[in-house]
Coordinates of C-alpha atoms and ligand atoms in Angstrom, one line a residue:
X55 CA 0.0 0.0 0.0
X56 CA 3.0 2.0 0.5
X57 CA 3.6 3.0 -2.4
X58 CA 0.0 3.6 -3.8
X59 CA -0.6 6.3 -1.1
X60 CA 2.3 8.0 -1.9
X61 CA 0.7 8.5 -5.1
X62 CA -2.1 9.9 -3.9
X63 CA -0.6 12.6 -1.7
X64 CA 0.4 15.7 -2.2
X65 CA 4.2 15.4 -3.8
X66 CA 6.9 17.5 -4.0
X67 CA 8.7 17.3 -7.1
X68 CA 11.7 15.4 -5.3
X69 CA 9.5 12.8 -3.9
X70 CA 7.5 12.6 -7.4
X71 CA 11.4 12.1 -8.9
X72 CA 11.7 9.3 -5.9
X73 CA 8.6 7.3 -6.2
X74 CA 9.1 7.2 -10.3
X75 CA 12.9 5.9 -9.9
X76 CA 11.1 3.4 -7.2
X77 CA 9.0 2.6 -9.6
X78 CA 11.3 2.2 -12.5
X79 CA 13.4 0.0 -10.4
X80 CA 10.4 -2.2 -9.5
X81 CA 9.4 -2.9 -13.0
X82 CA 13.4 -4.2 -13.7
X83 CA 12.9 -6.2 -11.1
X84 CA 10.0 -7.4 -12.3
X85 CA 10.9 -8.2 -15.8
X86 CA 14.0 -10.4 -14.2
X87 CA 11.7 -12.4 -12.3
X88 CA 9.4 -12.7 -14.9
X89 CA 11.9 -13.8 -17.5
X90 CA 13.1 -16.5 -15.2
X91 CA 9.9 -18.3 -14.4
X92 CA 9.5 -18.2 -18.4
X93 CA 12.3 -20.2 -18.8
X94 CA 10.8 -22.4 -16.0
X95 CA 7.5 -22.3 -17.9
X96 CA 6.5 -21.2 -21.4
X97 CA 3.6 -17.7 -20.2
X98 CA 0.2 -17.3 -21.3
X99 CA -0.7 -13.7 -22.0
X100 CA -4.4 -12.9 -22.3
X101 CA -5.3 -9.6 -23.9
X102 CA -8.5 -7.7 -22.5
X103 CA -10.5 -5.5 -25.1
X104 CA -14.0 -4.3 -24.7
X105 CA -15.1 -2.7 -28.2
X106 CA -14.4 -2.9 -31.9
X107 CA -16.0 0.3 -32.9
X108 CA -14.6 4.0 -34.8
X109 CA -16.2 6.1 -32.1
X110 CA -16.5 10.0 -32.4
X111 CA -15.2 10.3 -28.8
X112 CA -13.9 7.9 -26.2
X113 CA -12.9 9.1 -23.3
X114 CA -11.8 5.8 -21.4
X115 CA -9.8 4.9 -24.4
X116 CA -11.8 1.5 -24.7
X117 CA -12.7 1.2 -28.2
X118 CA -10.2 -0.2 -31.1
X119 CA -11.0 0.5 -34.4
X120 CA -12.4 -1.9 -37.0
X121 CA -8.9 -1.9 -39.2
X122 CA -6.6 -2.2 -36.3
X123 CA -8.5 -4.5 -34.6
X124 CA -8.4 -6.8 -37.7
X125 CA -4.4 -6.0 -37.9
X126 CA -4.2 -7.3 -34.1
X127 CA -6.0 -10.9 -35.1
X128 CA -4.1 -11.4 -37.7
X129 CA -0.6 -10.6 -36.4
X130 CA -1.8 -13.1 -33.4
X131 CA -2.6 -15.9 -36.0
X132 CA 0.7 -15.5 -37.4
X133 CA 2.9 -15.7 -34.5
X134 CA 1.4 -17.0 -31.7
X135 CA -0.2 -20.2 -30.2
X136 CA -4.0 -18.9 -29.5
X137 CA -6.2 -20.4 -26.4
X138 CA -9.5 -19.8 -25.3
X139 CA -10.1 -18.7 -21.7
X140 CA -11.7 -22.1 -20.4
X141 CA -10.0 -24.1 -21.3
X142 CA -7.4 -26.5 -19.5
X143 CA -3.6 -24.4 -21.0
X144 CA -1.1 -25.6 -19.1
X145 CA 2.1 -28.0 -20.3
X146 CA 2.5 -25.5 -23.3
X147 CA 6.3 -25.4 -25.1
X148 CA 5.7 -22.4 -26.4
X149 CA 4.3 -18.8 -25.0
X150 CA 0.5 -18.4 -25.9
X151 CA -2.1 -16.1 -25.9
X152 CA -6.2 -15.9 -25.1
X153 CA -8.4 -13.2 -26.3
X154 CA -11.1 -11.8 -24.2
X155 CA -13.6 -9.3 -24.2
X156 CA -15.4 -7.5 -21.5
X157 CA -18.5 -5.7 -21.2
X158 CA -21.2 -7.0 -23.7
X159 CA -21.4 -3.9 -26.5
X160 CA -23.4 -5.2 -29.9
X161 CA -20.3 -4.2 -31.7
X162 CA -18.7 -7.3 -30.2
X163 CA -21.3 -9.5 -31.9
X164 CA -21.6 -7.4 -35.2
X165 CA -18.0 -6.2 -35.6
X166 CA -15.7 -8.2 -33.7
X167 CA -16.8 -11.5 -34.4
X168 CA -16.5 -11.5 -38.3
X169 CA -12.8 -10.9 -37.7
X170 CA -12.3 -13.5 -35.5
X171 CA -14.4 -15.9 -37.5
X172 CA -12.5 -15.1 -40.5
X173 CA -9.1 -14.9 -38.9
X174 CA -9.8 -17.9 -36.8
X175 CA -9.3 -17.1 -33.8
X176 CA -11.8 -17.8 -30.4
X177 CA -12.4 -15.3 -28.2
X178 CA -14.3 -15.2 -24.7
X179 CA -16.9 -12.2 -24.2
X180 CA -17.7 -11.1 -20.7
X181 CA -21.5 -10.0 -20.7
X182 CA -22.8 -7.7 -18.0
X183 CA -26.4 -9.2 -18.4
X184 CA -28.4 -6.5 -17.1
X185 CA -28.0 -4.6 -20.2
X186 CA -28.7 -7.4 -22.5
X187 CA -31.8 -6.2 -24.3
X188 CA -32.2 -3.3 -23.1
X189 CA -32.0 0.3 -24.4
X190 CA -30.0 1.4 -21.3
X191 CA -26.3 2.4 -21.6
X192 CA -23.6 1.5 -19.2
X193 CA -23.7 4.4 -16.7
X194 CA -20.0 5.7 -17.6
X195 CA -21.8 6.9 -20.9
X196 CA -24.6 8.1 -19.3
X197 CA -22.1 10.7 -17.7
X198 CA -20.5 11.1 -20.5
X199 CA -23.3 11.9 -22.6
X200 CA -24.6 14.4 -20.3
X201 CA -21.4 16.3 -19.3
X202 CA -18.9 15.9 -22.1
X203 CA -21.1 17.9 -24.8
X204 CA -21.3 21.3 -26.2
X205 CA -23.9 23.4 -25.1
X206 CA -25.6 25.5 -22.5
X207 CA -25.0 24.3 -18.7
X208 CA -25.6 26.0 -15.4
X209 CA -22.6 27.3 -14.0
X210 CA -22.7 25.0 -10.8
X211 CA -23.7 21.3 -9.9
X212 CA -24.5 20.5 -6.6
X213 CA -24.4 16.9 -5.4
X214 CA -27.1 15.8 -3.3
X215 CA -25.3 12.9 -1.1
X216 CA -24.7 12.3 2.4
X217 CA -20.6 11.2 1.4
X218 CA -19.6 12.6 -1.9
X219 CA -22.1 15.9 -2.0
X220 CA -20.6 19.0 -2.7
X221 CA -20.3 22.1 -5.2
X222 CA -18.9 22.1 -8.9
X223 CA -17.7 24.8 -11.1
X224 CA -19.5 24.3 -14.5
X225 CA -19.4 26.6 -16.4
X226 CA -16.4 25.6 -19.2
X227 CA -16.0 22.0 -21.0
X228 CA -13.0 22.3 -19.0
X229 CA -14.6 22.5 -15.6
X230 CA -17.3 19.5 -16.4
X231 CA -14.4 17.4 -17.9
X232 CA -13.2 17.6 -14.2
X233 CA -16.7 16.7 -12.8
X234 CA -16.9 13.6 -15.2
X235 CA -13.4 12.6 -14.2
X236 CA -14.3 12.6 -10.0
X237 CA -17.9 11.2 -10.4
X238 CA -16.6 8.8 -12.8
X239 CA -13.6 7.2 -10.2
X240 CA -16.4 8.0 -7.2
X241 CA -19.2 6.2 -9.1
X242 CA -16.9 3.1 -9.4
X243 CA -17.4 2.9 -5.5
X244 CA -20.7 3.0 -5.0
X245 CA -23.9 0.6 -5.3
X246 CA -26.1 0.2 -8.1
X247 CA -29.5 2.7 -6.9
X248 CA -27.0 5.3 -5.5
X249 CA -25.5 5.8 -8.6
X250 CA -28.9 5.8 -10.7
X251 CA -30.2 8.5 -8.3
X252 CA -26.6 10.6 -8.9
X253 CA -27.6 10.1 -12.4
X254 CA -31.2 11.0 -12.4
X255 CA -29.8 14.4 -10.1
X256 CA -27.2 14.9 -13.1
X257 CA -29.9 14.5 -16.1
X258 CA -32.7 16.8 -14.3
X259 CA -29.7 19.5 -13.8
X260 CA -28.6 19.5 -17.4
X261 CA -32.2 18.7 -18.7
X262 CA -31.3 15.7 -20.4
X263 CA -30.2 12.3 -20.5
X264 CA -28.8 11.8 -23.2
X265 CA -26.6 14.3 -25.2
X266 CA -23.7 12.2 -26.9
X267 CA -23.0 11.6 -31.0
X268 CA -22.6 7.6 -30.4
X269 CA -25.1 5.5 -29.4
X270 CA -23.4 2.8 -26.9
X271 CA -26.0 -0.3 -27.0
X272 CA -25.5 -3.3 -25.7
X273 CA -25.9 -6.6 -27.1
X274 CA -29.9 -7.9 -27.4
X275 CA -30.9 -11.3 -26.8
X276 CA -30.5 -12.7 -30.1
X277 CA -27.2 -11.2 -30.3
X278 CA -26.0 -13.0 -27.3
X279 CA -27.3 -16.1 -28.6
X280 CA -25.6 -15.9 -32.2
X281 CA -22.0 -15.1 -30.3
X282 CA -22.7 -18.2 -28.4
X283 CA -23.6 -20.0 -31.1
X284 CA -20.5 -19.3 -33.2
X285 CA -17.8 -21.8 -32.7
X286 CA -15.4 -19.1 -32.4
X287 CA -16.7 -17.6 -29.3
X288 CA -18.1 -18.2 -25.5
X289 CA -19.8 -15.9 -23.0
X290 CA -18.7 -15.7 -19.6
X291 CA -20.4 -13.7 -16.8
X292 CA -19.7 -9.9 -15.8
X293 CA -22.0 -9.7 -12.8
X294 CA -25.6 -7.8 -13.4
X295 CA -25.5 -3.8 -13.4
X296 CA -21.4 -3.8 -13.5
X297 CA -21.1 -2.2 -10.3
X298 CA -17.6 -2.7 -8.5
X299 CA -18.2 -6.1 -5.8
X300 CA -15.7 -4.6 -3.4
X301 CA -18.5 -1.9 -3.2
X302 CA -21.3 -4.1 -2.3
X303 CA -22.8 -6.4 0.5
X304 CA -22.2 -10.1 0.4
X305 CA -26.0 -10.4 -0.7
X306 CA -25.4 -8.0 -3.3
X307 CA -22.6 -9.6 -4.3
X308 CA -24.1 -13.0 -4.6
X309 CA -27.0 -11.6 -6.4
X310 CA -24.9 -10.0 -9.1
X311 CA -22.7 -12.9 -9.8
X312 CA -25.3 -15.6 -9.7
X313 CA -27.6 -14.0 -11.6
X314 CA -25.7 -13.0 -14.7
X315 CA -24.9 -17.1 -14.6
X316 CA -28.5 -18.0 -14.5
X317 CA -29.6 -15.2 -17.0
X318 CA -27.0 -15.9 -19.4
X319 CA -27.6 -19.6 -19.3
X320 CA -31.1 -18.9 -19.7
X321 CA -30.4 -16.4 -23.0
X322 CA -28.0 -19.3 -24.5
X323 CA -29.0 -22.3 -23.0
X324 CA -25.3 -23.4 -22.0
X325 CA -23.9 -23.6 -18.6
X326 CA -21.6 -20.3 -18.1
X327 CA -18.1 -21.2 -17.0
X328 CA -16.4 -18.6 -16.6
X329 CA -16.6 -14.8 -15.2
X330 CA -14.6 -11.5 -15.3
X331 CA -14.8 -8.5 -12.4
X332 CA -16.3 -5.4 -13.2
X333 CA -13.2 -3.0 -13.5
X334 CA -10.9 -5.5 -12.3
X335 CA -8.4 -3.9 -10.1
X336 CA -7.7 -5.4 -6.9
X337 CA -9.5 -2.9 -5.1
X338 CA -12.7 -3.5 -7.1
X339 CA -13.2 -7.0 -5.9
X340 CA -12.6 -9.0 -2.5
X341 CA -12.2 -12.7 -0.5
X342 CA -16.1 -12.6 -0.7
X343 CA -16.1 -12.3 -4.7
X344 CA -13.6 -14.9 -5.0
X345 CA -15.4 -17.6 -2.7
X346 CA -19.1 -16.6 -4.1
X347 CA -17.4 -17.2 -8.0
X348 CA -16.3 -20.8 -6.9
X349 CA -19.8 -20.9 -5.0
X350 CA -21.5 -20.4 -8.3
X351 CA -19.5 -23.1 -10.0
X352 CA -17.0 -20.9 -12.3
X353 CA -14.0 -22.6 -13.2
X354 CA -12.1 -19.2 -14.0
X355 CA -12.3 -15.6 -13.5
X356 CA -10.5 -12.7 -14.9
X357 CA -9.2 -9.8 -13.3
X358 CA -7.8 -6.2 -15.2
X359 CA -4.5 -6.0 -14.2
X360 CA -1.7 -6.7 -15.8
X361 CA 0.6 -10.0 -15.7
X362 CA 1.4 -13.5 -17.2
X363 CA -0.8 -16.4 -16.1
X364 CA 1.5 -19.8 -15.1
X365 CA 0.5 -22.9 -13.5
X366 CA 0.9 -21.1 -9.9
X367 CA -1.5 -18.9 -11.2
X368 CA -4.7 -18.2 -8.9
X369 CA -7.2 -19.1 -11.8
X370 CA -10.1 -17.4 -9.8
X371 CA -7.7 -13.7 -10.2
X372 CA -5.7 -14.0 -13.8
X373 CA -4.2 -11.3 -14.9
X374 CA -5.1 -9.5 -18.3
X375 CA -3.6 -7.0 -20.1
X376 CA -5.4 -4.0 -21.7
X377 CA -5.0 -3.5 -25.3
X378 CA -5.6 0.1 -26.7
X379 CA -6.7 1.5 -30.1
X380 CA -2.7 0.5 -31.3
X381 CA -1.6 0.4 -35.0
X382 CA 0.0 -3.1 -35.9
X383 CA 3.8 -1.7 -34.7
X384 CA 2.7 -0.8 -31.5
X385 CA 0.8 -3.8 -31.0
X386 CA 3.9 -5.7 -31.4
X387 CA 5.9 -3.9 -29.6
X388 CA 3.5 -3.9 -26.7
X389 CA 2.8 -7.2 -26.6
X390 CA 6.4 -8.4 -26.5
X391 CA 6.7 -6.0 -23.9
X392 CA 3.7 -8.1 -22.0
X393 CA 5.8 -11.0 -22.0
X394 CA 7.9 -9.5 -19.3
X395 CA 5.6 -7.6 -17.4
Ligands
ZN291 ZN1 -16.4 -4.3 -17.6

């Protein structure tokens, strides 16, 4: 922990110099260790994207486009050993790599999975299930498409909650950039009704709900179906209303998890396997989410940080590493760079 509140203090530039030396010296030390139990065992990597779409604006840098996300599949096909999540990947002699993808967006289904079908290559999709047919976007856009728009705004938000309510300057895209960016991390923390009611606050204030160019749907029912249908891709669970579990109650927590399983199962009429955490840092899930995603009978579950996945890996936290809207040479490079870290 040390070092992550150090972070979040107030630094003078000396410390700042300190803790990124720090830092930089962890990361060699890192990459040693890491290229010694390679040699003791061939590494799986496995990539974690959420959208194959060419948005107007994407403020979470989420989305890879159509083209490069075609480049990535087939620079994977051509060099690597390709698994899917579930199944059983150890005794490799050779590194290989999974695909995943998180969320649930229709673009997955209407975009994504022509390339990978076409490539060849299998993929598993992580489907929040509570937006599964509905017309509801995930909350971050919700934010986004009321606050990160031109237009006419009051000059000041106030926050109606008894822990995070307070005052905002709004009167400049520059001021509400800065609201999206706190309610967006404090969001992250709370439970599913809190946040609808900051939302409801937020859509009343700025007389509308929805402002932004892109429409972020995600998957219907018959789309889910078709993905699991296709022999190039599974669904796994990603809990109900993708809140962080960390933030909830242990009957919360069992309801979101169990639930996606049963209402994905019932959408595709297989048994779900496998799961991924909302968000995926460390801090956004706990012991209890563990033990309730062996309860529910998952075999796996993903988390969203990054590292290599070996044999002593926990297969109920494996590590995944973001990929970004790259061109094909920073692809590579990155992903040579993922064998280390
Ligand atoms: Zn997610």
């Amino acid at each position: 922990m040390g070092i992550l509140q150090l972070q979040n203090s107030p630094l003078t530039s000396s410390a700042r110099t300190a803790y990124r030396s720090v830092r930089a010296a962890y990361r060699k030390v890192r990459a040693i260790r890491n290229r010694f139990l390679n040699f003791v065992e061939s590494p799986i990597v496995i990539l974690i994207y959420h959208r194959v779409a060419n948005l107007s604006a994407d403020p979470e840098m989420l989305s890879v486009s159509r083209e490069n996300f075609y480049r990535h599949m087939l620079f994977l096909k051509q060099h690597f050993r390709i698994l899917r999540f579930e199944e059983e990947w150890f005794g490799l002699k050779e590194p290989a790599v999974v695909v995943t993808f998180d969320d649930g967006y229709a673009d997955n289904v209407l975009d994504a999975l022509p390339v990978l079908e076409e490539v060849g290559v299998p993929a598993t999709f992580f489907v929040s299930s509570g937006h599964v047919g509905t017309e509801k976007e995930f909350w971050w856009h919700q934010l986004e498409g009321i606050l990160l728009r031109e237009g006419e705004f009051p000059a000041r938000f106030q926050l109606d909650d008894a822990r995070y309510g307070r005052v905002w300057d709004t009167a400049s895209l520059e001021r509400r950039k800065a609201l999206y960016a706190s309610l967006n991390m404090a969001m992250r923390e709370i439970p599913p009704a809190r946040r609808d009611s900051w939302l409801d606050q937020l859509g009343k204030w700025a007389d509308r709900r929805h402002g932004g160019k892109d429409f972020h749907r995600s998957m219907t029912k018959e789309e889910v179906k078709r993905l699991a249908a296709s022999p190039w891709a599974t669904v796994g669970a990603h809990t109900v209303t993708h809140s962080a579990l960390s933030s909830l109650t242990e009957e919360q927590q069992r309801k979101e998890i169990f639930t996606s399983k049963k209402d994905l199962e019932n959408i595709t009429g297989t048994e779900i396997t496998t799961f991924s955490y909302p968000f995926g840092r460390k801090r956004d899930y706990d012991r209890t989410s563990v033990r309730l995603c062996r309860e529910a009978g998952f075999i796996k579950a993903a988390a969203n940080f990054p590292g290599q996945v070996h044999r002593w890996t926990d297969p109920f936290q494996l590590p995944r590493h973001l990929v970004r809207n790259w061109d094909l040479e920073t692809f590579a490079a990155e992903l040579k760079s993922f064998w280390t870290r």
